[in-house]
Amino acid sequence: MLSIVVFLPLAVAVILLALPRVGDAVVRWVWILASTAELALVVAVWVRYRSTGAGTGYGFEVNRRWIPSVSSGYHVGVDGLSLPLLALTAVLFLACAVYSLRQTERVRSFAALFLFLETVCLGVFVSLDLILFFVFFDLSIVGMYFVIAGWGHRDAARAALQFFLYTFLGSLALLLGFIGLYLAAEPNTFDMVQLAAQNPLAGKGTVATLVLLAVVVGLAIKTPTVPFHTWLPPAHTEAPAAGSAILAGVLLKLGTYGFVRIAMPMLPDTWRRWAPVIIIVGVVSVLYGALVALAQQNVKRMIAYTSVNHMGYIVLAVGAAGLVSTSDRQAHDLAVTGAVTQMVSHGLITGALFLLAGVLYDRGGTYDLGAYGGLAASTPRFAGLTAVAAFASLGLPGFSGFIAEFQIFTGSLPGAPVATALAFVGILITAALFLRAYQRLFLGPPATAGPGPGVTDLTAAETLSIAPLMVLAVVLGLFPRFLLDLVEPAARTLGLLVSR
């Protein structure tokens, strides 16, 4: 079942590329149908996983020989940490497929690239072997490089190159960490389940610290956290809207997911020892991302820096979870549950924000806040959805962001009270920057020059791609139980591993 889920988009991409006479309209609808089928399959996996009562174990697990000389296998499965991100991936790729009904430039290649990206992202979340994880993780860089370079804006080639080199360097550091885990294991293996059970670097001191450093640096670049974030704003600014939505909504989660799937359970004692440093990195990312976002005049760069801010909350949570894993299991479980919920929430909300920014650029040809004003009168649907997305992003009650941040702060407070108090300031700054930007775009005086007066409202395709993301953010904010019931047992299992 999981193999079908992972490789169906790639199979459709190959078929599209193998049929050169297919028209653009057919390509768009095949892409949408494939993404819809993918979402239906993920929903079926979710329902069956819960109905079987798998709870703390892996569902739909497959383990086949792949590279026996290094004990690496095709080992896949899902649990409460990975299944929500599998669903997020399917939802966002479908939203981007619908949004791209407006795409006119090299549609077949564009659709094939996104279908390829969907396969590699899903592959990361189901991988239970480090080499398999690394292959999918690395291929995501390749796919996004071509999306930015091929369909980006003015300075796309430079931004794509910076993105590729920076994140590829991170993946090499990650590979070094994986090799360190392999060499320490007895017997040698890349199997993630066996490595988590073995804890191969327990008591290894400096060696364990170096392996953790390699893994954390590789994941931190992908997340990204301060000071590894500098590739993110140019990549977002120059990428097409759908590319930015996937980059922020899914690809950044490959890094944060790695913390809870690899770093915490496989290096538990070393993670606990260095948890204060992880917490500091998280708090600095929260405050720095919010403050720099507040200073931006470019809408897309502003949203990009809020991603640094929101990823900082996740890093704070996983650091605090390591700090209290042996003393306060309830706080640990709450922090980890909040981190996973924040991954899902940020993906939905920031994905929608980037698609909305794409609408603005499509109408006016610029992301400059000063070029627009008073848009609410002529674009009520655009103004309404942007308001919902902005309030959701700042963590207003009733949205998924509130549920996630409440859990993160409640779980982090016992172990890191000062750091958590400082992170609270990030919410205030985020509120200020979104309210300021919204007022300038929609509620200020109408623009008398530039593209402002020519902005038209959302089309049907744009509305259908963005509105469901906001509906899901509200559903998770009001009825989070169906998600939390899935994540909490897996968080407790992770706590048992980290507290050894």
Short mmCIF file of C-alpha atoms in Angstrom, two decimals:
data_model
loop_
_atom_site.label_atom_id
_atom_site.label_comp_id
_atom_site.label_asym_id
_atom_site.label_seq_id
_atom_site.Cartn_x
_atom_site.Cartn_y
_atom_site.Cartn_z
CA MET A 1 0.00 0.00 0.00
CA LEU A 2 2.73 2.49 0.95
CA SER A 3 4.70 1.70 -2.19
CA ILE A 4 1.66 2.60 -4.26
CA VAL A 5 1.19 5.80 -2.27
CA VAL A 6 4.82 6.82 -2.74
CA PHE A 7 5.41 5.89 -6.37
CA LEU A 8 2.04 6.64 -7.98
CA PRO A 9 2.93 10.33 -8.62
CA LEU A 10 6.28 9.33 -10.16
CA ALA A 11 4.56 6.80 -12.43
CA VAL A 12 2.13 9.48 -13.65
CA ALA A 13 5.06 11.87 -14.23
CA VAL A 14 6.84 9.28 -16.39
CA ILE A 15 3.68 8.67 -18.41
CA LEU A 16 3.21 12.41 -19.00
CA LEU A 17 6.78 12.79 -20.20
CA ALA A 18 6.51 9.70 -22.43
CA LEU A 19 3.48 11.10 -24.30
CA PRO A 20 4.79 14.19 -26.11
CA ARG A 21 1.56 14.94 -27.98
CA VAL A 22 -0.53 15.47 -24.86
CA GLY A 23 -2.04 18.97 -24.72
CA ASP A 24 -1.55 21.33 -21.78
CA ALA A 25 -5.19 21.10 -20.70
CA VAL A 26 -4.99 17.30 -20.53
CA VAL A 27 -1.73 17.50 -18.57
CA ARG A 28 -3.27 19.84 -15.99
CA TRP A 29 -6.28 17.61 -15.41
CA VAL A 30 -4.21 14.40 -15.29
CA TRP A 31 -2.05 16.10 -12.65
CA ILE A 32 -5.13 17.07 -10.63
CA LEU A 33 -6.65 13.60 -10.93
CA ALA A 34 -3.39 11.92 -9.88
CA SER A 35 -3.08 14.25 -6.88
CA THR A 36 -6.71 13.60 -5.93
CA ALA A 37 -6.15 9.85 -6.13
CA GLU A 38 -3.04 10.26 -4.01
CA LEU A 39 -4.96 12.11 -1.32
CA ALA A 40 -7.68 9.44 -1.36
CA LEU A 41 -5.03 6.74 -0.85
CA VAL A 42 -3.49 8.61 2.09
CA VAL A 43 -6.93 9.02 3.67
CA ALA A 44 -7.46 5.26 3.26
CA VAL A 45 -4.09 4.61 4.95
CA TRP A 46 -5.08 6.95 7.82
CA VAL A 47 -8.45 5.25 8.33
CA ARG A 48 -7.02 1.72 8.17
CA TYR A 49 -4.12 2.60 10.48
CA ARG A 50 -6.49 3.92 13.14
CA SER A 51 -9.00 1.08 12.71
CA THR A 52 -6.30 -1.56 13.24
CA GLY A 53 -5.35 0.03 16.56
CA ALA A 54 -1.67 0.17 15.60
CA GLY A 55 -1.24 3.05 18.03
CA THR A 56 2.42 3.03 18.97
CA GLY A 57 3.65 0.70 16.22
CA TYR A 58 4.35 1.00 12.50
CA GLY A 59 1.53 0.33 10.07
CA PHE A 60 1.76 -0.97 6.48
CA GLU A 61 5.35 -1.98 7.17
CA VAL A 62 7.43 -3.50 4.35
CA ASN A 63 11.04 -4.64 4.78
CA ARG A 64 12.84 -6.06 1.73
CA ARG A 65 16.51 -6.66 0.94
CA TRP A 66 17.93 -3.77 -1.11
CA ILE A 67 21.69 -3.26 -0.56
CA PRO A 68 22.60 -6.31 1.55
CA SER A 69 26.35 -5.58 1.57
CA VAL A 70 25.72 -2.63 3.94
CA SER A 71 22.55 -4.01 5.59
CA SER A 72 20.35 -1.40 3.95
CA GLY A 73 16.84 -2.43 3.01
CA TYR A 74 13.70 -1.11 1.40
CA HIS A 75 12.06 -0.60 4.79
CA VAL A 76 8.96 1.59 4.90
CA GLY A 77 6.13 2.13 7.38
CA VAL A 78 4.03 4.84 9.03
CA ASP A 79 3.16 5.80 12.59
CA GLY A 80 1.62 8.76 14.38
CA LEU A 81 4.65 10.97 13.70
CA SER A 82 4.81 10.37 9.95
CA LEU A 83 1.18 9.83 8.91
CA PRO A 84 0.06 13.47 9.58
CA LEU A 85 2.94 14.69 7.40
CA LEU A 86 2.01 12.19 4.70
CA ALA A 87 -1.49 13.69 4.70
CA LEU A 88 -0.13 17.26 4.69
CA THR A 89 2.01 16.43 1.65
CA ALA A 90 -0.92 15.02 -0.29
CA VAL A 91 -3.15 17.99 0.56
CA LEU A 92 -0.59 20.63 -0.41
CA PHE A 93 0.39 18.99 -3.69
CA LEU A 94 -3.29 18.75 -4.66
CA ALA A 95 -3.75 22.44 -3.79
CA CYS A 96 -0.76 23.34 -5.98
CA ALA A 97 -2.12 21.22 -8.83
CA VAL A 98 -5.43 23.10 -8.74
CA TYR A 99 -3.65 26.45 -8.38
CA SER A 100 -1.53 25.61 -11.44
CA LEU A 101 -4.55 25.47 -13.73
CA ARG A 102 -3.36 28.99 -14.53
CA GLN A 103 0.10 27.71 -15.53
CA THR A 104 0.90 28.26 -19.23
CA GLU A 105 4.69 27.91 -19.45
CA ARG A 106 6.02 24.37 -20.17
CA VAL A 107 3.09 22.80 -18.36
CA ARG A 108 4.09 19.17 -18.96
CA SER A 109 7.56 19.59 -17.44
CA PHE A 110 6.14 21.65 -14.58
CA ALA A 111 3.55 18.99 -13.70
CA ALA A 112 6.08 16.16 -14.00
CA LEU A 113 8.50 17.94 -11.66
CA PHE A 114 5.84 18.45 -9.02
CA LEU A 115 4.73 14.82 -9.27
CA PHE A 116 8.38 13.77 -8.87
CA LEU A 117 8.70 16.07 -5.84
CA GLU A 118 5.57 14.53 -4.33
CA THR A 119 7.07 11.06 -4.58
CA VAL A 120 10.36 12.02 -2.93
CA CYS A 121 8.66 13.94 -0.11
CA LEU A 122 6.33 11.06 0.64
CA GLY A 123 9.33 8.74 0.48
CA VAL A 124 11.12 10.63 3.24
CA PHE A 125 8.15 10.37 5.59
CA VAL A 126 7.70 6.60 5.12
CA SER A 127 11.40 5.62 5.14
CA LEU A 128 12.61 3.40 7.98
CA ASP A 129 16.11 2.96 6.57
CA LEU A 130 18.72 5.73 6.70
CA ILE A 131 20.02 5.20 3.15
CA LEU A 132 16.48 5.16 1.77
CA PHE A 133 15.74 8.30 3.80
CA PHE A 134 18.86 9.97 2.42
CA VAL A 135 18.05 9.11 -1.22
CA PHE A 136 14.60 10.68 -1.01
CA PHE A 137 15.92 13.59 1.09
CA ASP A 138 18.61 14.39 -1.49
CA LEU A 139 16.33 14.04 -4.51
CA SER A 140 14.00 16.67 -3.04
CA ILE A 141 16.84 19.18 -3.46
CA VAL A 142 17.20 18.28 -7.14
CA GLY A 143 13.48 18.62 -7.83
CA MET A 144 13.14 22.00 -6.12
CA TYR A 145 16.30 23.31 -7.83
CA PHE A 146 14.71 22.78 -11.26
CA VAL A 147 11.38 24.30 -10.13
CA ILE A 148 13.11 27.50 -8.97
CA ALA A 149 15.57 27.74 -11.87
CA GLY A 150 13.04 26.87 -14.58
CA TRP A 151 9.96 28.81 -13.51
CA GLY A 152 11.25 31.43 -11.08
CA HIS A 153 11.50 35.20 -11.36
CA ARG A 154 14.34 37.55 -12.35
CA ASP A 155 17.17 36.23 -10.20
CA ALA A 156 15.96 32.62 -10.18
CA ALA A 157 19.19 31.02 -11.44
CA ARG A 158 21.27 32.53 -8.66
CA ALA A 159 18.69 31.71 -5.95
CA ALA A 160 18.37 28.12 -7.23
CA LEU A 161 22.14 27.64 -7.21
CA GLN A 162 22.43 29.03 -3.67
CA PHE A 163 19.57 26.79 -2.53
CA PHE A 164 21.14 23.70 -4.11
CA LEU A 165 24.70 24.22 -2.86
CA TYR A 166 23.63 25.16 0.67
CA THR A 167 21.15 22.33 1.17
CA PHE A 168 23.37 19.80 -0.62
CA LEU A 169 26.15 20.64 1.84
CA GLY A 170 23.65 19.90 4.62
CA SER A 171 22.77 16.55 3.09
CA LEU A 172 26.46 15.60 2.96
CA ALA A 173 26.79 16.39 6.67
CA LEU A 174 23.69 14.26 7.27
CA LEU A 175 25.26 11.36 5.34
CA LEU A 176 28.37 11.55 7.53
CA GLY A 177 26.17 11.28 10.60
CA PHE A 178 24.36 8.27 9.12
CA ILE A 179 27.67 6.53 8.42
CA GLY A 180 28.71 7.19 12.03
CA LEU A 181 25.53 5.52 13.28
CA TYR A 182 26.09 2.58 10.93
CA LEU A 183 29.67 2.01 12.09
CA ALA A 184 28.68 2.20 15.77
CA ALA A 185 25.86 -0.33 15.47
CA GLU A 186 26.41 -4.00 16.32
CA PRO A 187 25.77 -5.55 13.87
CA ASN A 188 26.27 -2.73 11.36
CA THR A 189 22.96 -1.57 9.94
CA PHE A 190 21.20 1.43 8.47
CA ASP A 191 17.81 0.20 9.67
CA MET A 192 16.19 3.03 11.66
CA VAL A 193 14.08 0.75 13.87
CA GLN A 194 17.11 -1.35 14.86
CA LEU A 195 19.28 1.74 15.46
CA ALA A 196 16.63 3.29 17.73
CA ALA A 197 16.39 0.03 19.69
CA GLN A 198 20.19 -0.38 19.95
CA ASN A 199 21.19 3.17 20.95
CA PRO A 200 24.62 2.35 19.43
CA LEU A 201 26.48 5.47 20.59
CA ALA A 202 25.47 5.32 24.25
CA GLY A 203 28.42 6.35 26.42
CA LYS A 204 30.63 7.12 23.40
CA GLY A 205 31.21 10.76 24.47
CA THR A 206 33.04 12.75 21.80
CA VAL A 207 32.19 10.36 18.97
CA ALA A 208 28.48 10.55 19.79
CA THR A 209 28.69 14.35 19.95
CA LEU A 210 30.32 14.55 16.51
CA VAL A 211 27.70 12.24 15.00
CA LEU A 212 24.90 14.28 16.56
CA LEU A 213 26.53 17.49 15.27
CA ALA A 214 26.62 16.12 11.71
CA VAL A 215 22.98 15.00 11.86
CA VAL A 216 21.75 18.22 13.47
CA VAL A 217 23.63 20.48 11.05
CA GLY A 218 22.23 18.57 8.07
CA LEU A 219 18.69 18.80 9.41
CA ALA A 220 19.07 22.41 10.62
CA ILE A 221 20.06 23.59 7.14
CA LYS A 222 16.97 21.96 5.68
CA THR A 223 14.66 23.29 8.43
CA PRO A 224 16.24 26.02 8.36
CA THR A 225 17.30 27.49 11.69
CA VAL A 226 19.50 30.47 12.44
CA PRO A 227 22.33 30.71 11.31
CA PHE A 228 21.65 28.25 8.44
CA HIS A 229 18.64 30.14 7.05
CA THR A 230 20.26 32.47 4.53
CA TRP A 231 19.32 30.35 1.49
CA LEU A 232 15.60 30.51 2.32
CA PRO A 233 14.52 34.14 1.59
CA PRO A 234 16.07 34.33 -1.93
CA ALA A 235 14.78 30.85 -2.80
CA HIS A 236 11.25 31.83 -1.76
CA THR A 237 11.37 35.26 -3.37
CA GLU A 238 12.44 33.93 -6.76
CA ALA A 239 10.45 30.66 -6.80
CA PRO A 240 7.03 30.42 -8.46
CA ALA A 241 4.12 30.53 -6.02
CA ALA A 242 3.42 26.79 -6.12
CA GLY A 243 7.13 26.09 -5.62
CA SER A 244 7.22 28.37 -2.56
CA ALA A 245 4.14 26.66 -1.12
CA ILE A 246 5.79 23.23 -1.40
CA LEU A 247 9.16 24.50 -0.22
CA ALA A 248 7.68 26.02 2.94
CA GLY A 249 4.83 23.60 3.48
CA VAL A 250 6.60 20.29 2.90
CA LEU A 251 10.35 20.51 2.26
CA LEU A 252 11.12 22.40 5.48
CA LYS A 253 9.34 19.62 7.38
CA LEU A 254 11.88 17.10 6.10
CA GLY A 255 14.34 18.73 8.50
CA THR A 256 12.09 18.99 11.55
CA TYR A 257 10.78 15.46 10.96
CA GLY A 258 14.38 14.23 11.00
CA PHE A 259 14.81 15.57 14.54
CA VAL A 260 11.98 13.43 15.93
CA ARG A 261 12.60 10.39 13.71
CA ILE A 262 16.41 10.20 13.76
CA ALA A 263 18.29 12.53 16.13
CA MET A 264 16.16 12.09 19.26
CA PRO A 265 15.57 8.29 19.30
CA MET A 266 18.96 7.18 17.90
CA LEU A 267 21.17 9.49 20.00
CA PRO A 268 19.04 9.92 23.13
CA ASP A 269 21.65 10.59 25.81
CA THR A 270 23.65 12.90 23.54
CA TRP A 271 20.46 14.72 22.58
CA ARG A 272 19.64 15.24 26.26
CA ARG A 273 23.16 16.51 26.95
CA TRP A 274 23.03 19.11 24.17
CA ALA A 275 19.33 19.97 24.55
CA PRO A 276 20.10 23.43 26.05
CA VAL A 277 21.98 24.37 22.88
CA ILE A 278 19.05 23.16 20.73
CA ILE A 279 16.70 25.29 22.84
CA ILE A 280 18.88 28.39 22.38
CA VAL A 281 18.95 27.85 18.60
CA GLY A 282 15.14 27.53 18.63
CA VAL A 283 14.57 30.74 20.60
CA VAL A 284 17.04 32.73 18.49
CA SER A 285 15.26 31.49 15.34
CA VAL A 286 11.87 32.50 16.78
CA LEU A 287 12.94 36.04 17.66
CA TYR A 288 15.28 36.68 14.73
CA GLY A 289 12.79 35.37 12.17
CA ALA A 290 9.98 37.53 13.58
CA LEU A 291 12.08 40.70 13.87
CA VAL A 292 13.55 40.46 10.38
CA ALA A 293 10.11 39.67 8.93
CA LEU A 294 8.80 42.83 10.60
CA ALA A 295 11.37 44.90 8.69
CA GLN A 296 10.53 43.53 5.23
CA GLN A 297 8.84 45.52 2.47
CA ASN A 298 8.64 42.47 0.20
CA VAL A 299 5.58 40.32 0.96
CA LYS A 300 7.25 37.05 -0.01
CA ARG A 301 10.44 37.71 1.97
CA MET A 302 8.27 38.59 4.96
CA ILE A 303 6.44 35.26 4.77
CA ALA A 304 9.77 33.45 4.28
CA TYR A 305 11.18 34.91 7.50
CA THR A 306 8.01 33.95 9.39
CA SER A 307 8.86 30.37 8.38
CA VAL A 308 12.18 30.73 10.21
CA ASN A 309 10.17 32.00 13.17
CA HIS A 310 7.66 29.13 13.12
CA MET A 311 10.32 26.46 12.62
CA GLY A 312 12.03 27.93 15.68
CA TYR A 313 9.04 26.94 17.82
CA ILE A 314 9.46 23.33 16.67
CA VAL A 315 13.18 23.35 17.47
CA LEU A 316 12.43 24.84 20.90
CA ALA A 317 9.88 22.08 21.55
CA VAL A 318 12.14 19.16 20.59
CA GLY A 319 15.00 20.64 22.61
CA ALA A 320 12.81 21.11 25.68
CA ALA A 321 11.42 17.58 25.22
CA GLY A 322 14.95 16.20 25.45
CA LEU A 323 15.63 18.24 28.56
CA VAL A 324 12.60 16.88 30.48
CA SER A 325 12.42 13.38 28.97
CA THR A 326 13.68 11.67 32.15
CA SER A 327 11.97 13.94 34.71
CA ASP A 328 8.61 14.98 33.28
CA ARG A 329 7.24 12.55 30.70
CA GLN A 330 3.97 14.43 30.35
CA ALA A 331 5.79 17.64 29.38
CA HIS A 332 7.93 15.68 26.91
CA ASP A 333 4.90 14.13 25.23
CA LEU A 334 3.12 17.48 25.08
CA ALA A 335 6.13 19.23 23.52
CA VAL A 336 6.61 16.53 20.86
CA THR A 337 2.88 16.46 20.06
CA GLY A 338 2.93 20.25 19.74
CA ALA A 339 5.97 20.08 17.42
CA VAL A 340 4.26 17.63 15.04
CA THR A 341 1.02 19.63 15.15
CA GLN A 342 3.00 22.77 14.35
CA MET A 343 4.54 21.04 11.31
CA VAL A 344 1.07 20.31 9.96
CA SER A 345 -0.34 23.71 10.90
CA HIS A 346 2.56 25.66 9.40
CA GLY A 347 2.34 23.65 6.19
CA LEU A 348 -1.33 24.47 5.67
CA ILE A 349 -1.18 28.14 6.66
CA THR A 350 2.12 29.17 5.10
CA GLY A 351 1.36 27.18 1.96
CA ALA A 352 -1.82 29.24 1.62
CA LEU A 353 0.07 32.49 2.29
CA PHE A 354 2.57 31.79 -0.48
CA LEU A 355 -0.20 30.96 -2.95
CA LEU A 356 -1.89 34.25 -2.02
CA ALA A 357 1.41 36.08 -2.54
CA GLY A 358 1.56 34.46 -5.97
CA VAL A 359 -1.86 35.90 -6.79
CA LEU A 360 -0.58 39.36 -5.84
CA TYR A 361 2.47 38.99 -8.09
CA ASP A 362 0.38 37.63 -10.94
CA ARG A 363 -1.82 40.73 -10.84
CA GLY A 364 0.77 43.40 -10.16
CA GLY A 365 4.15 41.98 -11.13
CA THR A 366 5.73 42.89 -7.78
CA TYR A 367 5.80 41.80 -4.13
CA ASP A 368 6.46 45.33 -2.89
CA LEU A 369 4.03 46.34 -0.13
CA GLY A 370 4.25 49.98 -1.18
CA ALA A 371 2.86 49.25 -4.64
CA TYR A 372 -0.58 48.28 -3.34
CA GLY A 373 -3.28 49.70 -1.12
CA GLY A 374 -7.03 49.55 -0.48
CA LEU A 375 -7.43 46.22 -2.26
CA ALA A 376 -10.29 45.01 -0.04
CA ALA A 377 -12.88 47.06 -1.93
CA SER A 378 -12.14 45.47 -5.31
CA THR A 379 -10.96 42.00 -4.15
CA PRO A 380 -13.24 40.80 -1.32
CA ARG A 381 -12.39 37.09 -1.70
CA PHE A 382 -8.68 37.82 -1.84
CA ALA A 383 -8.90 40.11 1.19
CA GLY A 384 -11.01 37.64 3.16
CA LEU A 385 -8.77 34.61 2.60
CA THR A 386 -5.64 36.66 3.29
CA ALA A 387 -7.14 37.86 6.57
CA VAL A 388 -7.94 34.28 7.61
CA ALA A 389 -4.43 33.10 6.69
CA ALA A 390 -2.78 36.01 8.51
CA PHE A 391 -4.77 35.48 11.71
CA ALA A 392 -4.13 31.73 11.53
CA SER A 393 -0.38 32.32 11.15
CA LEU A 394 -0.18 34.53 14.23
CA GLY A 395 -1.76 31.78 16.33
CA LEU A 396 -5.24 33.17 16.97
CA PRO A 397 -7.54 30.78 18.92
CA GLY A 398 -9.81 28.82 16.61
CA PHE A 399 -6.97 27.97 14.22
CA SER A 400 -4.51 25.09 14.16
CA GLY A 401 -1.61 27.40 15.01
CA PHE A 402 -3.07 28.12 18.44
CA ILE A 403 -3.39 24.40 19.27
CA ALA A 404 0.20 23.76 18.18
CA GLU A 405 1.78 26.72 19.95
CA PHE A 406 -0.23 26.17 23.13
CA GLN A 407 1.10 22.60 23.35
CA ILE A 408 4.65 23.71 22.54
CA PHE A 409 4.67 26.39 25.24
CA THR A 410 2.97 24.18 27.84
CA GLY A 411 5.37 21.30 27.16
CA SER A 412 8.49 23.52 27.02
CA LEU A 413 7.79 25.66 30.08
CA PRO A 414 8.76 23.07 32.77
CA GLY A 415 12.20 22.43 31.27
CA ALA A 416 13.04 25.82 29.77
CA PRO A 417 10.97 28.57 31.44
CA VAL A 418 13.20 31.51 30.42
CA ALA A 419 13.52 30.39 26.81
CA THR A 420 9.79 29.75 26.55
CA ALA A 421 9.01 33.20 27.98
CA LEU A 422 11.30 34.79 25.39
CA ALA A 423 9.62 32.79 22.61
CA PHE A 424 6.27 34.29 23.67
CA VAL A 425 7.55 37.65 22.39
CA GLY A 426 7.72 36.11 18.91
CA ILE A 427 3.92 35.82 18.86
CA LEU A 428 3.54 39.54 19.54
CA ILE A 429 5.99 40.46 16.79
CA THR A 430 4.28 38.10 14.35
CA ALA A 431 0.92 39.70 15.11
CA ALA A 432 2.39 43.16 14.51
CA LEU A 433 3.96 42.27 11.16
CA PHE A 434 0.87 40.55 9.73
CA LEU A 435 -1.49 43.30 10.86
CA ARG A 436 0.82 45.96 9.42
CA ALA A 437 1.12 44.18 6.08
CA TYR A 438 -2.62 43.52 5.87
CA GLN A 439 -3.47 47.12 6.63
CA ARG A 440 -1.11 48.40 3.94
CA LEU A 441 -2.33 45.97 1.30
CA PHE A 442 -6.08 45.94 1.90
CA LEU A 443 -7.21 48.63 4.33
CA GLY A 444 -5.02 51.60 3.52
CA PRO A 445 -5.76 54.30 0.95
CA PRO A 446 -6.06 52.98 -2.63
CA ALA A 447 -2.83 53.07 -4.62
CA THR A 448 -2.83 55.86 -7.18
CA ALA A 449 0.19 54.58 -9.11
CA GLY A 450 1.78 51.27 -9.93
CA PRO A 451 -0.11 47.97 -10.22
CA GLY A 452 -2.47 48.54 -7.29
CA PRO A 453 -5.57 49.78 -9.16
CA GLY A 454 -5.40 46.85 -11.62
CA VAL A 455 -5.59 44.02 -9.08
CA THR A 456 -8.57 41.73 -9.65
CA ASP A 457 -10.15 39.19 -7.32
CA LEU A 458 -9.34 35.48 -7.00
CA THR A 459 -10.37 33.19 -9.83
CA ALA A 460 -12.34 30.01 -9.16
CA ALA A 461 -9.20 27.84 -9.44
CA GLU A 462 -7.26 30.07 -7.03
CA THR A 463 -10.11 30.05 -4.53
CA LEU A 464 -10.50 26.27 -4.76
CA SER A 465 -6.79 25.75 -4.14
CA ILE A 466 -6.43 28.12 -1.15
CA ALA A 467 -9.79 28.01 0.69
CA PRO A 468 -9.62 24.27 1.59
CA LEU A 469 -6.26 24.83 3.28
CA MET A 470 -7.84 27.46 5.51
CA VAL A 471 -10.84 25.24 6.17
CA LEU A 472 -8.49 22.50 7.37
CA ALA A 473 -6.65 25.00 9.59
CA VAL A 474 -9.99 25.91 11.21
CA VAL A 475 -11.06 22.25 11.55
CA LEU A 476 -7.78 21.41 13.30
CA GLY A 477 -8.18 24.48 15.49
CA LEU A 478 -11.71 23.57 16.60
CA PHE A 479 -11.62 19.76 16.46
CA PRO A 480 -7.98 18.70 16.92
CA ARG A 481 -8.77 15.39 18.59
CA PHE A 482 -8.59 13.27 15.42
CA LEU A 483 -5.01 14.47 14.85
CA LEU A 484 -3.89 14.43 18.48
CA ASP A 485 -5.20 10.88 19.03
CA LEU A 486 -2.83 9.81 16.26
CA VAL A 487 0.25 11.79 17.36
CA GLU A 488 0.14 11.36 21.16
CA PRO A 489 0.78 7.56 21.32
CA ALA A 490 3.75 7.95 18.98
CA ALA A 491 5.05 10.84 21.11
CA ARG A 492 4.88 8.58 24.20
CA THR A 493 6.81 5.86 22.38
CA LEU A 494 9.44 8.41 21.40
CA GLY A 495 9.64 9.48 25.04
CA LEU A 496 10.48 5.92 26.09
CA LEU A 497 13.36 5.87 23.63
CA VAL A 498 14.74 9.30 24.54
CA SER A 499 14.57 8.69 28.30
CA ARG A 500 16.78 5.55 28.22
#
